[in-house]
Amino acid sequence: MHDSRNEAPIEGEIISEYTTKEPAKEPDTTIAMVNYVLYLASFVVGFTSVIGVIIAYMYQGKGPAWLDEHYRYQIRTFWIGLLYGIIASVLTLVLIGFPLLLALAVWFIVRCVKGFKGLQEKRAPSNVGSWLL
């Protein structure tokens, strides 16, 4: 058989002028997309973001770097959102927590939409390490 590193064919070897190379396989982004949907569904169902963060932990480190950044972004969104939610819930005792809970909902939705958009563009979300947006 012909060694692809050599330029000349071996005697008697038939070389086709049309070589077929397999196209580069696109990474599967379905799981990351489902995670963003699970996060947003938590506004209706309540516990789906817990399922999403578990899935993100399971798939982190198993794809290209830009896709791993999405899983990191999802994990950070969950834990930071949980922290902000606890703080805002405690502050409802002095009534300042209610607008903070509303701000938390907007923050959470913006992060999910921003991540989903980056996922569709096949790039990592910007400011993954940020506590804000």
mmCIF file of C-alpha atoms in Angstrom:
data_model
loop_
_atom_site.group_PDB
_atom_site.id
_atom_site.type_symbol
_atom_site.label_atom_id
_atom_site.label_comp_id
_atom_site.label_asym_id
_atom_site.label_seq_id
_atom_site.Cartn_x
_atom_site.Cartn_y
_atom_site.Cartn_z
ATOM 1 C CA MET A 1 0.000 0.000 0.000
ATOM 2 C CA HIS A 2 1.128 3.547 -0.684
ATOM 3 C CA ASP A 3 2.550 5.483 2.250
ATOM 4 C CA SER A 4 0.899 8.914 2.318
ATOM 5 C CA ARG A 5 4.168 10.521 3.392
ATOM 6 C CA ASN A 6 5.866 9.544 0.119
ATOM 7 C CA GLU A 7 5.328 11.511 -3.045
ATOM 8 C CA ALA A 8 5.808 8.703 -5.569
ATOM 9 C CA PRO A 9 3.455 5.712 -5.841
ATOM 10 C CA ILE A 10 4.755 2.197 -5.427
ATOM 11 C CA GLU A 11 5.148 0.278 -8.670
ATOM 12 C CA GLY A 12 1.852 -1.303 -9.735
ATOM 13 C CA GLU A 13 -0.206 0.787 -7.318
ATOM 14 C CA ILE A 14 -3.282 2.423 -8.777
ATOM 15 C CA ILE A 15 -3.624 6.034 -7.738
ATOM 16 C CA SER A 16 -6.886 7.820 -8.184
ATOM 17 C CA GLU A 17 -6.735 11.458 -9.135
ATOM 18 C CA TYR A 18 -9.692 12.028 -6.857
ATOM 19 C CA THR A 19 -8.815 11.518 -3.244
ATOM 20 C CA THR A 20 -11.542 11.540 -0.693
ATOM 21 C CA LYS A 21 -10.850 13.092 2.637
ATOM 22 C CA GLU A 22 -13.393 12.933 5.378
ATOM 23 C CA PRO A 23 -14.654 16.385 6.262
ATOM 24 C CA ALA A 24 -13.762 17.667 9.696
ATOM 25 C CA LYS A 25 -16.410 16.459 12.106
ATOM 26 C CA GLU A 26 -18.292 19.277 13.798
ATOM 27 C CA PRO A 27 -18.597 18.847 17.550
ATOM 28 C CA ASP A 28 -22.071 18.004 18.777
ATOM 29 C CA THR A 29 -23.532 21.034 20.522
ATOM 30 C CA THR A 30 -26.889 19.444 21.303
ATOM 31 C CA ILE A 31 -26.115 18.752 24.958
ATOM 32 C CA ALA A 32 -24.956 22.321 25.602
ATOM 33 C CA MET A 33 -28.083 23.656 23.869
ATOM 34 C CA VAL A 34 -30.280 21.384 25.969
ATOM 35 C CA ASN A 35 -28.534 22.693 29.095
ATOM 36 C CA TYR A 36 -29.419 26.286 28.248
ATOM 37 C CA VAL A 37 -33.033 25.208 27.674
ATOM 38 C CA LEU A 38 -33.026 23.343 31.005
ATOM 39 C CA TYR A 39 -31.760 26.467 32.730
ATOM 40 C CA LEU A 40 -34.520 28.586 31.215
ATOM 41 C CA ALA A 41 -37.133 25.912 31.952
ATOM 42 C CA SER A 42 -36.231 26.174 35.627
ATOM 43 C CA PHE A 43 -38.376 29.319 35.756
ATOM 44 C CA VAL A 44 -41.397 27.073 35.123
ATOM 45 C CA VAL A 45 -40.418 23.685 36.530
ATOM 46 C CA GLY A 46 -37.923 24.734 39.190
ATOM 47 C CA PHE A 47 -35.412 21.896 39.351
ATOM 48 C CA THR A 48 -34.270 21.553 35.747
ATOM 49 C CA SER A 49 -31.245 23.791 36.282
ATOM 50 C CA VAL A 50 -29.930 21.189 38.750
ATOM 51 C CA ILE A 51 -30.162 18.577 35.989
ATOM 52 C CA GLY A 52 -28.407 21.016 33.630
ATOM 53 C CA VAL A 53 -25.476 21.629 35.965
ATOM 54 C CA ILE A 54 -25.027 17.889 36.526
ATOM 55 C CA ILE A 55 -24.929 17.347 32.765
ATOM 56 C CA ALA A 56 -22.465 20.232 32.375
ATOM 57 C CA TYR A 57 -20.146 18.626 34.929
ATOM 58 C CA MET A 58 -20.412 15.287 33.102
ATOM 59 C CA TYR A 59 -19.560 16.723 29.670
ATOM 60 C CA GLN A 60 -16.932 19.249 30.727
ATOM 61 C CA GLY A 61 -13.527 18.412 29.246
ATOM 62 C CA LYS A 62 -14.864 16.087 26.540
ATOM 63 C CA GLY A 63 -15.015 18.482 23.607
ATOM 64 C CA PRO A 64 -13.080 21.241 21.928
ATOM 65 C CA ALA A 65 -11.952 24.154 24.088
ATOM 66 C CA TRP A 66 -14.707 26.521 22.955
ATOM 67 C CA LEU A 67 -17.399 23.968 23.830
ATOM 68 C CA ASP A 68 -15.800 23.254 27.211
ATOM 69 C CA GLU A 69 -16.005 26.970 27.913
ATOM 70 C CA HIS A 70 -19.776 26.725 27.465
ATOM 71 C CA TYR A 71 -19.960 23.990 30.087
ATOM 72 C CA ARG A 72 -17.793 26.084 32.411
ATOM 73 C CA TYR A 73 -20.065 29.067 31.735
ATOM 74 C CA GLN A 74 -23.144 26.969 32.551
ATOM 75 C CA ILE A 75 -21.605 25.680 35.771
ATOM 76 C CA ARG A 76 -20.654 29.198 36.856
ATOM 77 C CA THR A 77 -24.097 30.517 35.925
ATOM 78 C CA PHE A 78 -25.719 27.902 38.159
ATOM 79 C CA TRP A 79 -23.534 28.433 41.221
ATOM 80 C CA ILE A 80 -23.343 32.227 40.980
ATOM 81 C CA GLY A 81 -27.108 32.360 40.396
ATOM 82 C CA LEU A 82 -27.682 30.161 43.435
ATOM 83 C CA LEU A 83 -25.502 32.439 45.565
ATOM 84 C CA TYR A 84 -27.243 35.581 44.294
ATOM 85 C CA GLY A 85 -30.616 33.904 44.856
ATOM 86 C CA ILE A 86 -29.815 33.059 48.470
ATOM 87 C CA ILE A 87 -28.596 36.594 49.156
ATOM 88 C CA ALA A 88 -31.652 38.156 47.480
ATOM 89 C CA SER A 89 -33.999 35.800 49.350
ATOM 90 C CA VAL A 90 -32.505 36.761 52.701
ATOM 91 C CA LEU A 91 -32.775 40.440 51.756
ATOM 92 C CA THR A 92 -36.516 40.080 51.105
ATOM 93 C CA LEU A 93 -36.879 40.426 54.859
ATOM 94 C CA VAL A 94 -35.940 44.107 54.452
ATOM 95 C CA LEU A 95 -37.850 44.388 51.134
ATOM 96 C CA ILE A 96 -34.751 45.096 49.018
ATOM 97 C CA GLY A 97 -34.637 41.446 47.989
ATOM 98 C CA PHE A 98 -37.677 41.644 45.700
ATOM 99 C CA PRO A 99 -36.046 43.931 43.102
ATOM 100 C CA LEU A 100 -32.862 41.899 43.491
ATOM 101 C CA LEU A 101 -34.760 38.697 42.651
ATOM 102 C CA LEU A 102 -36.130 40.402 39.551
ATOM 103 C CA ALA A 103 -32.605 41.533 38.610
ATOM 104 C CA LEU A 104 -31.392 37.961 39.178
ATOM 105 C CA ALA A 105 -34.023 36.609 36.772
ATOM 106 C CA VAL A 106 -32.937 39.101 34.100
ATOM 107 C CA TRP A 107 -29.256 38.273 34.735
ATOM 108 C CA PHE A 108 -29.959 34.547 34.416
ATOM 109 C CA ILE A 109 -31.922 34.928 31.176
ATOM 110 C CA VAL A 110 -29.297 37.217 29.620
ATOM 111 C CA ARG A 111 -26.506 34.760 30.446
ATOM 112 C CA CYS A 112 -28.467 31.871 28.927
ATOM 113 C CA VAL A 113 -29.316 33.800 25.748
ATOM 114 C CA LYS A 114 -25.729 35.050 25.440
ATOM 115 C CA GLY A 115 -24.390 31.510 25.848
ATOM 116 C CA PHE A 116 -26.908 30.069 23.406
ATOM 117 C CA LYS A 117 -25.977 32.677 20.800
ATOM 118 C CA GLY A 118 -22.278 31.905 21.203
ATOM 119 C CA LEU A 119 -23.036 28.219 20.877
ATOM 120 C CA GLN A 120 -24.861 28.774 17.586
ATOM 121 C CA GLU A 121 -21.860 30.758 16.311
ATOM 122 C CA LYS A 122 -19.522 27.920 17.382
ATOM 123 C CA ARG A 123 -17.501 30.135 19.718
ATOM 124 C CA ALA A 124 -17.010 30.380 23.458
ATOM 125 C CA PRO A 125 -19.124 32.883 25.363
ATOM 126 C CA SER A 126 -17.311 36.100 26.200
ATOM 127 C CA ASN A 127 -16.334 36.852 29.812
ATOM 128 C CA VAL A 128 -16.749 33.283 31.041
ATOM 129 C CA GLY A 129 -15.081 34.140 34.340
ATOM 130 C CA SER A 130 -17.287 37.169 35.013
ATOM 131 C CA TRP A 131 -19.721 37.345 37.918
ATOM 132 C CA LEU A 132 -21.926 39.705 35.933
ATOM 133 C CA LEU A 133 -22.744 39.292 32.253
#
